[in-house]
C-alpha cells in the first residue's frame, strides 16, 4: 500500500502529544502531512474524513489511565475507510493502564466510548 498523506490528529493541551506525533511523522520522509488539532472544542465540531490512502496517526494524553471523555463525540463522528492507523497515548507520572487498548478499540471496532 502506498501512503499518499499522513493525517496527524492530536489532543494536546500541553503540546507534548503534538510533539510526539510530529516526531513520528518525521520518520515518513517525503510524505505530505496534514495536521488536525482537536484540542480546541471548536475544532472538534469539524468533520474529519480519512481515506484508505491516508495514514492516520492519532494521539491523546492519558488521564487516570483513560482517553479524555470529552473526545467521545468527536471519535464517534470520525469517518474512515480501511485507513491504516497508529494510536499513540502520552502519559506523565502515572501508568497509561488501558488507554492504548481503548484508543485502538475506538478506531478498529467503532466502540462507543460514552461513559
PDB file of N, CA and C in Angstrom:
ATOM      1  N   UNK A   1       0.826  -1.173   0.000  1.00  0.00           N
ATOM      2  CA  UNK A   1       0.000   0.000   0.000  1.00  0.00           C
ATOM      3  C   UNK A   1       0.880   1.250   0.000  1.00  0.00           C
ATOM      4  N   UNK A   2       0.489   2.203  -0.813  1.00  0.00           N
ATOM      5  CA  UNK A   2       1.214   3.474  -0.874  1.00  0.00           C
ATOM      6  C   UNK A   2       0.452   4.525  -0.076  1.00  0.00           C
ATOM      7  N   UNK A   3       1.131   5.106   0.876  1.00  0.00           N
ATOM      8  CA  UNK A   3       0.525   6.169   1.689  1.00  0.00           C
ATOM      9  C   UNK A   3       0.718   7.487   0.946  1.00  0.00           C
ATOM     10  N   UNK A   4      -0.402   8.148   0.638  1.00  0.00           N
ATOM     11  CA  UNK A   4      -0.348   9.414  -0.088  1.00  0.00           C
ATOM     12  C   UNK A   4      -0.278  10.618   0.850  1.00  0.00           C
ATOM     13  N   UNK A   5      -0.839  10.467   2.060  1.00  0.00           N
ATOM     14  CA  UNK A   5      -0.840  11.583   3.002  1.00  0.00           C
ATOM     15  C   UNK A   5      -0.913  11.035   4.421  1.00  0.00           C
ATOM     16  N   UNK A   6      -0.241  11.713   5.330  1.00  0.00           N
ATOM     17  CA  UNK A   6      -0.348  11.395   6.752  1.00  0.00           C
ATOM     18  C   UNK A   6      -1.260  12.431   7.383  1.00  0.00           C
ATOM     19  N   UNK A   7      -2.259  11.961   8.111  1.00  0.00           N
ATOM     20  CA  UNK A   7      -3.123  12.869   8.859  1.00  0.00           C
ATOM     21  C   UNK A   7      -2.780  12.717  10.334  1.00  0.00           C
ATOM     22  N   UNK A   8      -2.167  13.759  10.885  1.00  0.00           N
ATOM     23  CA  UNK A   8      -1.851  13.784  12.312  1.00  0.00           C
ATOM     24  C   UNK A   8      -3.035  14.411  13.026  1.00  0.00           C
ATOM     25  N   UNK A   9      -3.592  13.702  13.972  1.00  0.00           N
ATOM     26  CA  UNK A   9      -4.698  14.231  14.769  1.00  0.00           C
ATOM     27  C   UNK A   9      -4.292  14.135  16.223  1.00  0.00           C
ATOM     28  N   UNK A  10      -4.324  15.280  16.906  1.00  0.00           N
ATOM     29  CA  UNK A  10      -3.922  15.257  18.308  1.00  0.00           C
ATOM     30  C   UNK A  10      -4.845  16.081  19.181  1.00  0.00           C
ATOM     31  N   UNK A  11      -4.939  15.612  20.417  1.00  0.00           N
ATOM     32  CA  UNK A  11      -5.496  16.383  21.525  1.00  0.00           C
ATOM     33  C   UNK A  11      -4.304  16.614  22.426  1.00  0.00           C
ATOM     34  N   UNK A  12      -3.882  17.876  22.560  1.00  0.00           N
ATOM     35  CA  UNK A  12      -2.609  18.136  23.221  1.00  0.00           C
ATOM     36  C   UNK A  12      -2.635  19.442  24.011  1.00  0.00           C
ATOM     37  N   UNK A  13      -3.269  19.441  25.188  1.00  0.00           N
ATOM     38  CA  UNK A  13      -3.349  20.670  25.979  1.00  0.00           C
ATOM     39  C   UNK A  13      -1.991  21.261  26.364  1.00  0.00           C
ATOM     40  N   UNK A  14      -0.970  20.437  26.552  1.00  0.00           N
ATOM     41  CA  UNK A  14       0.340  20.957  26.946  1.00  0.00           C
ATOM     42  C   UNK A  14       1.333  21.001  25.784  1.00  0.00           C
ATOM     43  N   UNK A  15       0.964  20.460  24.627  1.00  0.00           N
ATOM     44  CA  UNK A  15       1.842  20.440  23.458  1.00  0.00           C
ATOM     45  C   UNK A  15       2.710  19.205  23.340  1.00  0.00           C
ATOM     46  N   UNK A  16       2.757  18.376  24.359  1.00  0.00           N
ATOM     47  CA  UNK A  16       3.619  17.194  24.327  1.00  0.00           C
ATOM     48  C   UNK A  16       3.139  16.158  23.318  1.00  0.00           C
ATOM     49  N   UNK A  17       1.847  15.880  23.298  1.00  0.00           N
ATOM     50  CA  UNK A  17       1.318  14.889  22.355  1.00  0.00           C
ATOM     51  C   UNK A  17       1.581  15.344  20.919  1.00  0.00           C
ATOM     52  N   UNK A  18       1.398  16.622  20.653  1.00  0.00           N
ATOM     53  CA  UNK A  18       1.672  17.181  19.329  1.00  0.00           C
ATOM     54  C   UNK A  18       3.129  16.918  18.934  1.00  0.00           C
ATOM     55  N   UNK A  19       4.052  17.196  19.833  1.00  0.00           N
ATOM     56  CA  UNK A  19       5.475  16.996  19.542  1.00  0.00           C
ATOM     57  C   UNK A  19       5.788  15.535  19.250  1.00  0.00           C
ATOM     58  N   UNK A  20       5.198  14.636  20.008  1.00  0.00           N
ATOM     59  CA  UNK A  20       5.434  13.205  19.803  1.00  0.00           C
ATOM     60  C   UNK A  20       4.930  12.777  18.427  1.00  0.00           C
ATOM     61  N   UNK A  21       3.729  13.199  18.050  1.00  0.00           N
ATOM     62  CA  UNK A  21       3.174  12.836  16.749  1.00  0.00           C
ATOM     63  C   UNK A  21       3.991  13.422  15.604  1.00  0.00           C
ATOM     64  N   UNK A  22       4.420  14.661  15.757  1.00  0.00           N
ATOM     65  CA  UNK A  22       5.256  15.268  14.720  1.00  0.00           C
ATOM     66  C   UNK A  22       6.569  14.498  14.554  1.00  0.00           C
ATOM     67  N   UNK A  23       7.117  13.999  15.647  1.00  0.00           N
ATOM     68  CA  UNK A  23       8.338  13.196  15.581  1.00  0.00           C
ATOM     69  C   UNK A  23       8.115  11.892  14.839  1.00  0.00           C
ATOM     70  N   UNK A  24       6.977  11.270  15.081  1.00  0.00           N
ATOM     71  CA  UNK A  24       6.660  10.025  14.370  1.00  0.00           C
ATOM     72  C   UNK A  24       6.506  10.306  12.881  1.00  0.00           C
ATOM     73  N   UNK A  25       5.763  11.358  12.533  1.00  0.00           N
ATOM     74  CA  UNK A  25       5.535  11.694  11.126  1.00  0.00           C
ATOM     75  C   UNK A  25       6.834  12.033  10.406  1.00  0.00           C
ATOM     76  N   UNK A  26       7.789  12.610  11.115  1.00  0.00           N
ATOM     77  CA  UNK A  26       9.069  12.980  10.500  1.00  0.00           C
ATOM     78  C   UNK A  26       9.807  11.758   9.968  1.00  0.00           C
ATOM     79  N   UNK A  27       9.514  10.595  10.507  1.00  0.00           N
ATOM     80  CA  UNK A  27      10.151   9.368  10.034  1.00  0.00           C
ATOM     81  C   UNK A  27       9.646   8.897   8.684  1.00  0.00           C
ATOM     82  N   UNK A  28       8.555   9.475   8.197  1.00  0.00           N
ATOM     83  CA  UNK A  28       7.999   9.132   6.892  1.00  0.00           C
ATOM     84  C   UNK A  28       8.461  10.191   5.887  1.00  0.00           C
ATOM     85  N   UNK A  29       9.699  10.122   5.493  1.00  0.00           N
ATOM     86  CA  UNK A  29      10.303  11.139   4.631  1.00  0.00           C
ATOM     87  C   UNK A  29       9.522  11.349   3.343  1.00  0.00           C
ATOM     88  N   UNK A  30       9.208  12.605   3.059  1.00  0.00           N
ATOM     89  CA  UNK A  30       8.604  12.954   1.787  1.00  0.00           C
ATOM     90  C   UNK A  30       7.105  12.768   1.680  1.00  0.00           C
ATOM     91  N   UNK A  31       6.455  12.215   2.692  1.00  0.00           N
ATOM     92  CA  UNK A  31       5.006  12.040   2.644  1.00  0.00           C
ATOM     93  C   UNK A  31       4.355  13.316   3.184  1.00  0.00           C
ATOM     94  N   UNK A  32       3.426  13.908   2.419  1.00  0.00           N
ATOM     95  CA  UNK A  32       2.761  15.128   2.905  1.00  0.00           C
ATOM     96  C   UNK A  32       2.012  14.874   4.213  1.00  0.00           C
ATOM     97  N   UNK A  33       2.012  15.882   5.083  1.00  0.00           N
ATOM     98  CA  UNK A  33       1.378  15.759   6.394  1.00  0.00           C
ATOM     99  C   UNK A  33       0.308  16.837   6.541  1.00  0.00           C
ATOM    100  N   UNK A  34      -0.872  16.404   6.983  1.00  0.00           N
ATOM    101  CA  UNK A  34      -1.945  17.335   7.333  1.00  0.00           C
ATOM    102  C   UNK A  34      -2.137  17.242   8.838  1.00  0.00           C
ATOM    103  N   UNK A  35      -2.119  18.381   9.513  1.00  0.00           N
ATOM    104  CA  UNK A  35      -2.255  18.410  10.968  1.00  0.00           C
ATOM    105  C   UNK A  35      -3.663  18.836  11.359  1.00  0.00           C
ATOM    106  N   UNK A  36      -4.250  18.086  12.269  1.00  0.00           N
ATOM    107  CA  UNK A  36      -5.582  18.387  12.768  1.00  0.00           C
ATOM    108  C   UNK A  36      -5.498  18.424  14.285  1.00  0.00           C
ATOM    109  N   UNK A  37      -5.628  19.611  14.842  1.00  0.00           N
ATOM    110  CA  UNK A  37      -5.530  19.822  16.285  1.00  0.00           C
ATOM    111  C   UNK A  37      -6.946  19.874  16.856  1.00  0.00           C
ATOM    112  N   UNK A  38      -7.323  18.863  17.629  1.00  0.00           N
ATOM    113  CA  UNK A  38      -8.673  18.816  18.209  1.00  0.00           C
ATOM    114  C   UNK A  38      -8.669  19.247  19.677  1.00  0.00           C
ATOM    115  N   UNK A  39      -7.621  19.959  20.075  1.00  0.00           N
ATOM    116  CA  UNK A  39      -7.541  20.428  21.451  1.00  0.00           C
ATOM    117  C   UNK A  39      -8.629  21.460  21.745  1.00  0.00           C
ATOM    118  N   UNK A  40      -8.820  22.383  20.829  1.00  0.00           N
ATOM    119  CA  UNK A  40      -9.840  23.414  20.967  1.00  0.00           C
ATOM    120  C   UNK A  40     -11.221  22.806  20.699  1.00  0.00           C
ATOM    121  N   UNK A  41     -12.190  22.993  21.605  1.00  0.00           N
ATOM    122  CA  UNK A  41     -13.523  22.411  21.403  1.00  0.00           C
ATOM    123  C   UNK A  41     -14.162  22.782  20.062  1.00  0.00           C
ATOM    124  N   UNK A  42     -13.917  23.982  19.565  1.00  0.00           N
ATOM    125  CA  UNK A  42     -14.471  24.393  18.277  1.00  0.00           C
ATOM    126  C   UNK A  42     -13.960  23.558  17.118  1.00  0.00           C
ATOM    127  N   UNK A  43     -12.701  23.130  17.215  1.00  0.00           N
ATOM    128  CA  UNK A  43     -12.125  22.296  16.153  1.00  0.00           C
ATOM    129  C   UNK A  43     -12.754  20.906  16.120  1.00  0.00           C
ATOM    130  N   UNK A  44     -13.248  20.441  17.235  1.00  0.00           N
ATOM    131  CA  UNK A  44     -13.872  19.113  17.280  1.00  0.00           C
ATOM    132  C   UNK A  44     -15.240  19.111  16.605  1.00  0.00           C
ATOM    133  N   UNK A  45     -15.747  20.292  16.245  1.00  0.00           N
ATOM    134  CA  UNK A  45     -17.013  20.367  15.521  1.00  0.00           C
ATOM    135  C   UNK A  45     -16.828  20.083  14.038  1.00  0.00           C
ATOM    136  N   UNK A  46     -15.591  20.198  13.537  1.00  0.00           N
ATOM    137  CA  UNK A  46     -15.307  19.926  12.125  1.00  0.00           C
ATOM    138  C   UNK A  46     -15.267  18.424  11.887  1.00  0.00           C
ATOM    139  N   UNK A  47     -15.941  17.977  10.848  1.00  0.00           N
ATOM    140  CA  UNK A  47     -15.944  16.563  10.491  1.00  0.00           C
ATOM    141  C   UNK A  47     -14.630  16.211   9.811  1.00  0.00           C
ATOM    142  N   UNK A  48     -14.099  15.059  10.146  1.00  0.00           N
ATOM    143  CA  UNK A  48     -12.853  14.593   9.548  1.00  0.00           C
ATOM    144  C   UNK A  48     -13.127  13.278   8.839  1.00  0.00           C
ATOM    145  N   UNK A  49     -12.743  13.233   7.560  1.00  0.00           N
ATOM    146  CA  UNK A  49     -12.848  12.007   6.786  1.00  0.00           C
ATOM    147  C   UNK A  49     -11.451  11.614   6.340  1.00  0.00           C
ATOM    148  N   UNK A  50     -11.172  10.337   6.464  1.00  0.00           N
ATOM    149  CA  UNK A  50      -9.841   9.837   6.170  1.00  0.00           C
ATOM    150  C   UNK A  50      -9.988   8.687   5.183  1.00  0.00           C
ATOM    151  N   UNK A  51      -9.222   8.727   4.102  1.00  0.00           N
ATOM    152  CA  UNK A  51      -9.355   7.714   3.060  1.00  0.00           C
ATOM    153  C   UNK A  51      -8.403   6.543   3.294  1.00  0.00           C
ATOM    154  N   UNK A  52      -8.566   5.539   2.468  1.00  0.00           N
ATOM    155  CA  UNK A  52      -7.731   4.335   2.567  1.00  0.00           C
ATOM    156  C   UNK A  52      -6.290   4.607   2.151  1.00  0.00           C
ATOM    157  N   UNK A  53      -6.036   5.710   1.451  1.00  0.00           N
ATOM    158  CA  UNK A  53      -4.664   6.029   1.043  1.00  0.00           C
ATOM    159  C   UNK A  53      -3.963   6.945   2.035  1.00  0.00           C
ATOM    160  N   UNK A  54      -4.676   7.336   3.091  1.00  0.00           N
ATOM    161  CA  UNK A  54      -4.084   8.141   4.156  1.00  0.00           C
ATOM    162  C   UNK A  54      -3.550   7.225   5.253  1.00  0.00           C
ATOM    163  N   UNK A  55      -2.648   7.746   6.042  1.00  0.00           N
ATOM    164  CA  UNK A  55      -2.223   7.111   7.284  1.00  0.00           C
ATOM    165  C   UNK A  55      -2.660   8.037   8.407  1.00  0.00           C
ATOM    166  N   UNK A  56      -3.478   7.530   9.296  1.00  0.00           N
ATOM    167  CA  UNK A  56      -3.924   8.297  10.454  1.00  0.00           C
ATOM    168  C   UNK A  56      -2.982   8.030  11.614  1.00  0.00           C
ATOM    169  N   UNK A  57      -2.442   9.086  12.176  1.00  0.00           N
ATOM    170  CA  UNK A  57      -1.673   8.987  13.419  1.00  0.00           C
ATOM    171  C   UNK A  57      -2.442   9.816  14.434  1.00  0.00           C
ATOM    172  N   UNK A  58      -3.033   9.137  15.397  1.00  0.00           N
ATOM    173  CA  UNK A  58      -3.933   9.764  16.363  1.00  0.00           C
ATOM    174  C   UNK A  58      -3.325   9.691  17.750  1.00  0.00           C
ATOM    175  N   UNK A  59      -3.230  10.827  18.415  1.00  0.00           N
ATOM    176  CA  UNK A  59      -2.605  10.863  19.727  1.00  0.00           C
ATOM    177  C   UNK A  59      -3.408  11.617  20.754  1.00  0.00           C
ATOM    178  N   UNK A  60      -3.319  11.131  21.979  1.00  0.00           N
ATOM    179  CA  UNK A  60      -4.026  11.736  23.094  1.00  0.00           C
ATOM    180  C   UNK A  60      -3.227  11.527  24.374  1.00  0.00           C
ATOM    181  N   UNK A  61      -3.320  12.481  25.288  1.00  0.00           N
ATOM    182  CA  UNK A  61      -2.761  12.239  26.614  1.00  0.00           C
ATOM    183  C   UNK A  61      -3.680  11.276  27.374  1.00  0.00           C
ATOM    184  N   UNK A  62      -3.150  10.747  28.434  1.00  0.00           N
ATOM    185  CA  UNK A  62      -3.897   9.823  29.284  1.00  0.00           C
ATOM    186  C   UNK A  62      -4.208  10.518  30.599  1.00  0.00           C
ATOM    187  N   UNK A  63      -5.452  10.429  31.011  1.00  0.00           N
ATOM    188  CA  UNK A  63      -5.862  10.963  32.310  1.00  0.00           C
ATOM    189  C   UNK A  63      -6.459   9.822  33.121  1.00  0.00           C
ATOM    190  N   UNK A  64      -5.829   9.519  34.255  1.00  0.00           N
ATOM    191  CA  UNK A  64      -6.263   8.424  35.130  1.00  0.00           C
ATOM    192  C   UNK A  64      -6.410   7.112  34.352  1.00  0.00           C
ATOM    193  N   UNK A  65      -5.482   6.887  33.423  1.00  0.00           N
ATOM    194  CA  UNK A  65      -5.459   5.638  32.673  1.00  0.00           C
ATOM    195  C   UNK A  65      -6.450   5.552  31.531  1.00  0.00           C
ATOM    196  N   UNK A  66      -7.100   6.658  31.188  1.00  0.00           N
ATOM    197  CA  UNK A  66      -8.145   6.649  30.160  1.00  0.00           C
ATOM    198  C   UNK A  66      -7.918   7.765  29.148  1.00  0.00           C
ATOM    199  N   UNK A  67      -8.545   7.604  27.986  1.00  0.00           N
ATOM    200  CA  UNK A  67      -8.601   8.666  26.978  1.00  0.00           C
ATOM    201  C   UNK A  67      -9.606   9.701  27.493  1.00  0.00           C
ATOM    202  N   UNK A  68      -9.371  11.003  27.318  1.00  0.00           N
ATOM    203  CA  UNK A  68     -10.302  12.007  27.836  1.00  0.00           C
ATOM    204  C   UNK A  68     -11.730  11.810  27.305  1.00  0.00           C
ATOM    205  N   UNK A  69     -12.680  11.758  28.207  1.00  0.00           N
ATOM    206  CA  UNK A  69     -14.079  11.531  27.846  1.00  0.00           C
ATOM    207  C   UNK A  69     -14.638  12.650  26.973  1.00  0.00           C
ATOM    208  N   UNK A  70     -14.072  13.836  27.057  1.00  0.00           N
ATOM    209  CA  UNK A  70     -14.584  14.946  26.249  1.00  0.00           C
ATOM    210  C   UNK A  70     -14.356  14.743  24.753  1.00  0.00           C
ATOM    211  N   UNK A  71     -13.611  13.713  24.376  1.00  0.00           N
ATOM    212  CA  UNK A  71     -13.379  13.404  22.962  1.00  0.00           C
ATOM    213  C   UNK A  71     -14.396  12.415  22.397  1.00  0.00           C
ATOM    214  N   UNK A  72     -15.279  11.893  23.240  1.00  0.00           N
ATOM    215  CA  UNK A  72     -16.215  10.848  22.810  1.00  0.00           C
ATOM    216  C   UNK A  72     -16.984  11.209  21.547  1.00  0.00           C
ATOM    217  N   UNK A  73     -17.628  12.353  21.536  1.00  0.00           N
ATOM    218  CA  UNK A  73     -18.438  12.732  20.377  1.00  0.00           C
ATOM    219  C   UNK A  73     -17.581  12.841  19.117  1.00  0.00           C
ATOM    220  N   UNK A  74     -16.388  13.405  19.263  1.00  0.00           N
ATOM    221  CA  UNK A  74     -15.521  13.540  18.088  1.00  0.00           C
ATOM    222  C   UNK A  74     -15.130  12.171  17.558  1.00  0.00           C
ATOM    223  N   UNK A  75     -14.718  11.271  18.439  1.00  0.00           N
ATOM    224  CA  UNK A  75     -14.350   9.920  17.998  1.00  0.00           C
ATOM    225  C   UNK A  75     -15.517   9.245  17.281  1.00  0.00           C
ATOM    226  N   UNK A  76     -16.697   9.392  17.812  1.00  0.00           N
ATOM    227  CA  UNK A  76     -17.866   8.743  17.229  1.00  0.00           C
ATOM    228  C   UNK A  76     -18.259   9.347  15.884  1.00  0.00           C
ATOM    229  N   UNK A  77     -17.770  10.553  15.563  1.00  0.00           N
ATOM    230  CA  UNK A  77     -18.089  11.181  14.280  1.00  0.00           C
ATOM    231  C   UNK A  77     -16.999  10.964  13.226  1.00  0.00           C
ATOM    232  N   UNK A  78     -15.877  10.403  13.608  1.00  0.00           N
ATOM    233  CA  UNK A  78     -14.754  10.186  12.694  1.00  0.00           C
ATOM    234  C   UNK A  78     -15.149   9.205  11.595  1.00  0.00           C
ATOM    235  N   UNK A  79     -14.860   9.566  10.348  1.00  0.00           N
ATOM    236  CA  UNK A  79     -15.164   8.714   9.199  1.00  0.00           C
ATOM    237  C   UNK A  79     -13.862   8.268   8.550  1.00  0.00           C
ATOM    238  N   UNK A  80     -13.701   6.957   8.441  1.00  0.00           N
ATOM    239  CA  UNK A  80     -12.513   6.401   7.808  1.00  0.00           C
ATOM    240  C   UNK A  80     -12.924   5.207   6.955  1.00  0.00           C
ATOM    241  N   UNK A  81     -12.111   4.923   5.940  1.00  0.00           N
ATOM    242  CA  UNK A  81     -12.395   3.827   5.027  1.00  0.00           C
ATOM    243  C   UNK A  81     -11.165   2.946   4.895  1.00  0.00           C
ATOM    244  N   UNK A  82     -11.101   1.897   5.694  1.00  0.00           N
ATOM    245  CA  UNK A  82      -9.964   0.963   5.667  1.00  0.00           C
ATOM    246  C   UNK A  82      -8.629   1.700   5.803  1.00  0.00           C
ATOM    247  N   UNK A  83      -8.639   2.711   6.638  1.00  0.00           N
ATOM    248  CA  UNK A  83      -7.469   3.561   6.828  1.00  0.00           C
ATOM    249  C   UNK A  83      -6.501   2.920   7.819  1.00  0.00           C
ATOM    250  N   UNK A  84      -5.237   2.774   7.444  1.00  0.00           N
ATOM    251  CA  UNK A  84      -4.261   2.320   8.434  1.00  0.00           C
ATOM    252  C   UNK A  84      -4.073   3.411   9.486  1.00  0.00           C
ATOM    253  N   UNK A  85      -3.853   2.991  10.719  1.00  0.00           N
ATOM    254  CA  UNK A  85      -3.749   3.966  11.803  1.00  0.00           C
ATOM    255  C   UNK A  85      -2.680   3.561  12.800  1.00  0.00           C
ATOM    256  N   UNK A  86      -2.101   4.576  13.398  1.00  0.00           N
ATOM    257  CA  UNK A  86      -1.166   4.413  14.504  1.00  0.00           C
ATOM    258  C   UNK A  86      -1.775   5.143  15.689  1.00  0.00           C
ATOM    259  N   UNK A  87      -1.992   4.414  16.774  1.00  0.00           N
ATOM    260  CA  UNK A  87      -2.535   5.001  18.002  1.00  0.00           C
ATOM    261  C   UNK A  87      -1.384   5.328  18.944  1.00  0.00           C
ATOM    262  N   UNK A  88      -1.435   6.532  19.504  1.00  0.00           N
ATOM    263  CA  UNK A  88      -0.372   6.978  20.406  1.00  0.00           C
ATOM    264  C   UNK A  88      -1.022   7.558  21.659  1.00  0.00           C
ATOM    265  N   UNK A  89      -0.583   7.090  22.812  1.00  0.00           N
ATOM    266  CA  UNK A  89      -1.021   7.690  24.068  1.00  0.00           C
ATOM    267  C   UNK A  89       0.211   8.201  24.804  1.00  0.00           C
ATOM    268  N   UNK A  90       0.067   9.359  25.409  1.00  0.00           N
ATOM    269  CA  UNK A  90       1.166  10.014  26.101  1.00  0.00           C
ATOM    270  C   UNK A  90       0.760  10.179  27.557  1.00  0.00           C
ATOM    271  N   UNK A  91       1.653   9.826  28.453  1.00  0.00           N
ATOM    272  CA  UNK A  91       1.336   9.908  29.871  1.00  0.00           C
ATOM    273  C   UNK A  91       2.521  10.478  30.626  1.00  0.00           C
ATOM    274  N   UNK A  92       2.249  10.985  31.798  1.00  0.00           N
ATOM    275  CA  UNK A  92       3.297  11.602  32.600  1.00  0.00           C
ATOM    276  C   UNK A  92       3.723  10.730  33.755  1.00  0.00           C
ATOM    277  N   UNK A  93       3.261  11.054  34.922  1.00  0.00           N
ATOM    278  CA  UNK A  93       3.732  10.381  36.130  1.00  0.00           C
ATOM    279  C   UNK A  93       2.888   9.182  36.546  1.00  0.00           C
ATOM    280  N   UNK A  94       2.062   8.708  35.677  1.00  0.00           N
ATOM    281  CA  UNK A  94       1.189   7.587  36.021  1.00  0.00           C
ATOM    282  C   UNK A  94       1.148   6.638  34.830  1.00  0.00           C
ATOM    283  N   UNK A  95       0.905   5.355  35.089  1.00  0.00           N
ATOM    284  CA  UNK A  95       0.848   4.376  34.011  1.00  0.00           C
ATOM    285  C   UNK A  95      -0.319   4.675  33.088  1.00  0.00           C
ATOM    286  N   UNK A  96      -0.215   4.218  31.853  1.00  0.00           N
ATOM    287  CA  UNK A  96      -1.267   4.503  30.884  1.00  0.00           C
ATOM    288  C   UNK A  96      -2.415   3.505  30.948  1.00  0.00           C
ATOM    289  N   UNK A  97      -2.306   2.493  31.814  1.00  0.00           N
ATOM    290  CA  UNK A  97      -3.362   1.494  32.016  1.00  0.00           C
ATOM    291  C   UNK A  97      -3.880   0.971  30.675  1.00  0.00           C
ATOM    292  N   UNK A  98      -5.186   1.065  30.427  1.00  0.00           N
ATOM    293  CA  UNK A  98      -5.801   0.531  29.211  1.00  0.00           C
ATOM    294  C   UNK A  98      -6.064   1.594  28.158  1.00  0.00           C
ATOM    295  N   UNK A  99      -5.472   2.771  28.277  1.00  0.00           N
ATOM    296  CA  UNK A  99      -5.765   3.862  27.347  1.00  0.00           C
ATOM    297  C   UNK A  99      -5.406   3.504  25.908  1.00  0.00           C
ATOM    298  N   UNK A 100      -4.302   2.802  25.692  1.00  0.00           N
ATOM    299  CA  UNK A 100      -3.916   2.436  24.329  1.00  0.00           C
ATOM    300  C   UNK A 100      -4.893   1.413  23.756  1.00  0.00           C
ATOM    301  N   UNK A 101      -5.310   0.464  24.568  1.00  0.00           N
ATOM    302  CA  UNK A 101      -6.321  -0.503  24.132  1.00  0.00           C
ATOM    303  C   UNK A 101      -7.631   0.215  23.832  1.00  0.00           C
ATOM    304  N   UNK A 102      -8.000   1.157  24.680  1.00  0.00           N
ATOM    305  CA  UNK A 102      -9.227   1.918  24.485  1.00  0.00           C
ATOM    306  C   UNK A 102      -9.190   2.671  23.158  1.00  0.00           C
ATOM    307  N   UNK A 103      -8.090   3.362  22.868  1.00  0.00           N
ATOM    308  CA  UNK A 103      -7.969   4.110  21.630  1.00  0.00           C
ATOM    309  C   UNK A 103      -7.989   3.173  20.428  1.00  0.00           C
ATOM    310  N   UNK A 104      -7.318   2.051  20.527  1.00  0.00           N
ATOM    311  CA  UNK A 104      -7.333   1.054  19.457  1.00  0.00           C
ATOM    312  C   UNK A 104      -8.751   0.535  19.209  1.00  0.00           C
ATOM    313  N   UNK A 105      -9.478   0.227  20.265  1.00  0.00           N
ATOM    314  CA  UNK A 105     -10.846  -0.269  20.116  1.00  0.00           C
ATOM    315  C   UNK A 105     -11.768   0.768  19.482  1.00  0.00           C
ATOM    316  N   UNK A 106     -11.563   2.013  19.806  1.00  0.00           N
ATOM    317  CA  UNK A 106     -12.357   3.088  19.209  1.00  0.00           C
ATOM    318  C   UNK A 106     -12.141   3.110  17.702  1.00  0.00           C
ATOM    319  N   UNK A 107     -10.880   3.039  17.275  1.00  0.00           N
ATOM    320  CA  UNK A 107     -10.568   3.131  15.857  1.00  0.00           C
ATOM    321  C   UNK A 107     -10.897   1.856  15.090  1.00  0.00           C
ATOM    322  N   UNK A 108     -10.563   0.715  15.637  1.00  0.00           N
ATOM    323  CA  UNK A 108     -10.731  -0.539  14.902  1.00  0.00           C
ATOM    324  C   UNK A 108     -12.144  -1.100  14.955  1.00  0.00           C
ATOM    325  N   UNK A 109     -12.781  -0.922  16.065  1.00  0.00           N
ATOM    326  CA  UNK A 109     -14.042  -1.615  16.287  1.00  0.00           C
ATOM    327  C   UNK A 109     -15.240  -0.686  16.364  1.00  0.00           C
ATOM    328  N   UNK A 110     -15.018   0.604  16.256  1.00  0.00           N
ATOM    329  CA  UNK A 110     -16.120   1.547  16.364  1.00  0.00           C
ATOM    330  C   UNK A 110     -16.794   1.514  17.724  1.00  0.00           C
ATOM    331  N   UNK A 111     -16.011   1.228  18.758  1.00  0.00           N
ATOM    332  CA  UNK A 111     -16.557   1.121  20.104  1.00  0.00           C
ATOM    333  C   UNK A 111     -17.032   2.481  20.565  1.00  0.00           C
ATOM    334  N   UNK A 112     -18.271   2.529  21.056  1.00  0.00           N
ATOM    335  CA  UNK A 112     -18.809   3.757  21.616  1.00  0.00           C
ATOM    336  C   UNK A 112     -18.199   3.910  23.008  1.00  0.00           C
ATOM    337  N   UNK A 113     -17.461   4.992  23.200  1.00  0.00           N
ATOM    338  CA  UNK A 113     -16.746   5.180  24.463  1.00  0.00           C
ATOM    339  C   UNK A 113     -17.504   6.067  25.434  1.00  0.00           C
ATOM    340  N   UNK A 114     -18.773   6.261  25.191  1.00  0.00           N
ATOM    341  CA  UNK A 114     -19.555   7.091  26.107  1.00  0.00           C
ATOM    342  C   UNK A 114     -19.524   6.497  27.495  1.00  0.00           C
ATOM    343  N   UNK A 115     -19.342   7.367  28.468  1.00  0.00           N
ATOM    344  CA  UNK A 115     -19.291   6.908  29.858  1.00  0.00           C
ATOM    345  C   UNK A 115     -20.394   7.585  30.619  1.00  0.00           C
TER     346      UNK A 115
END
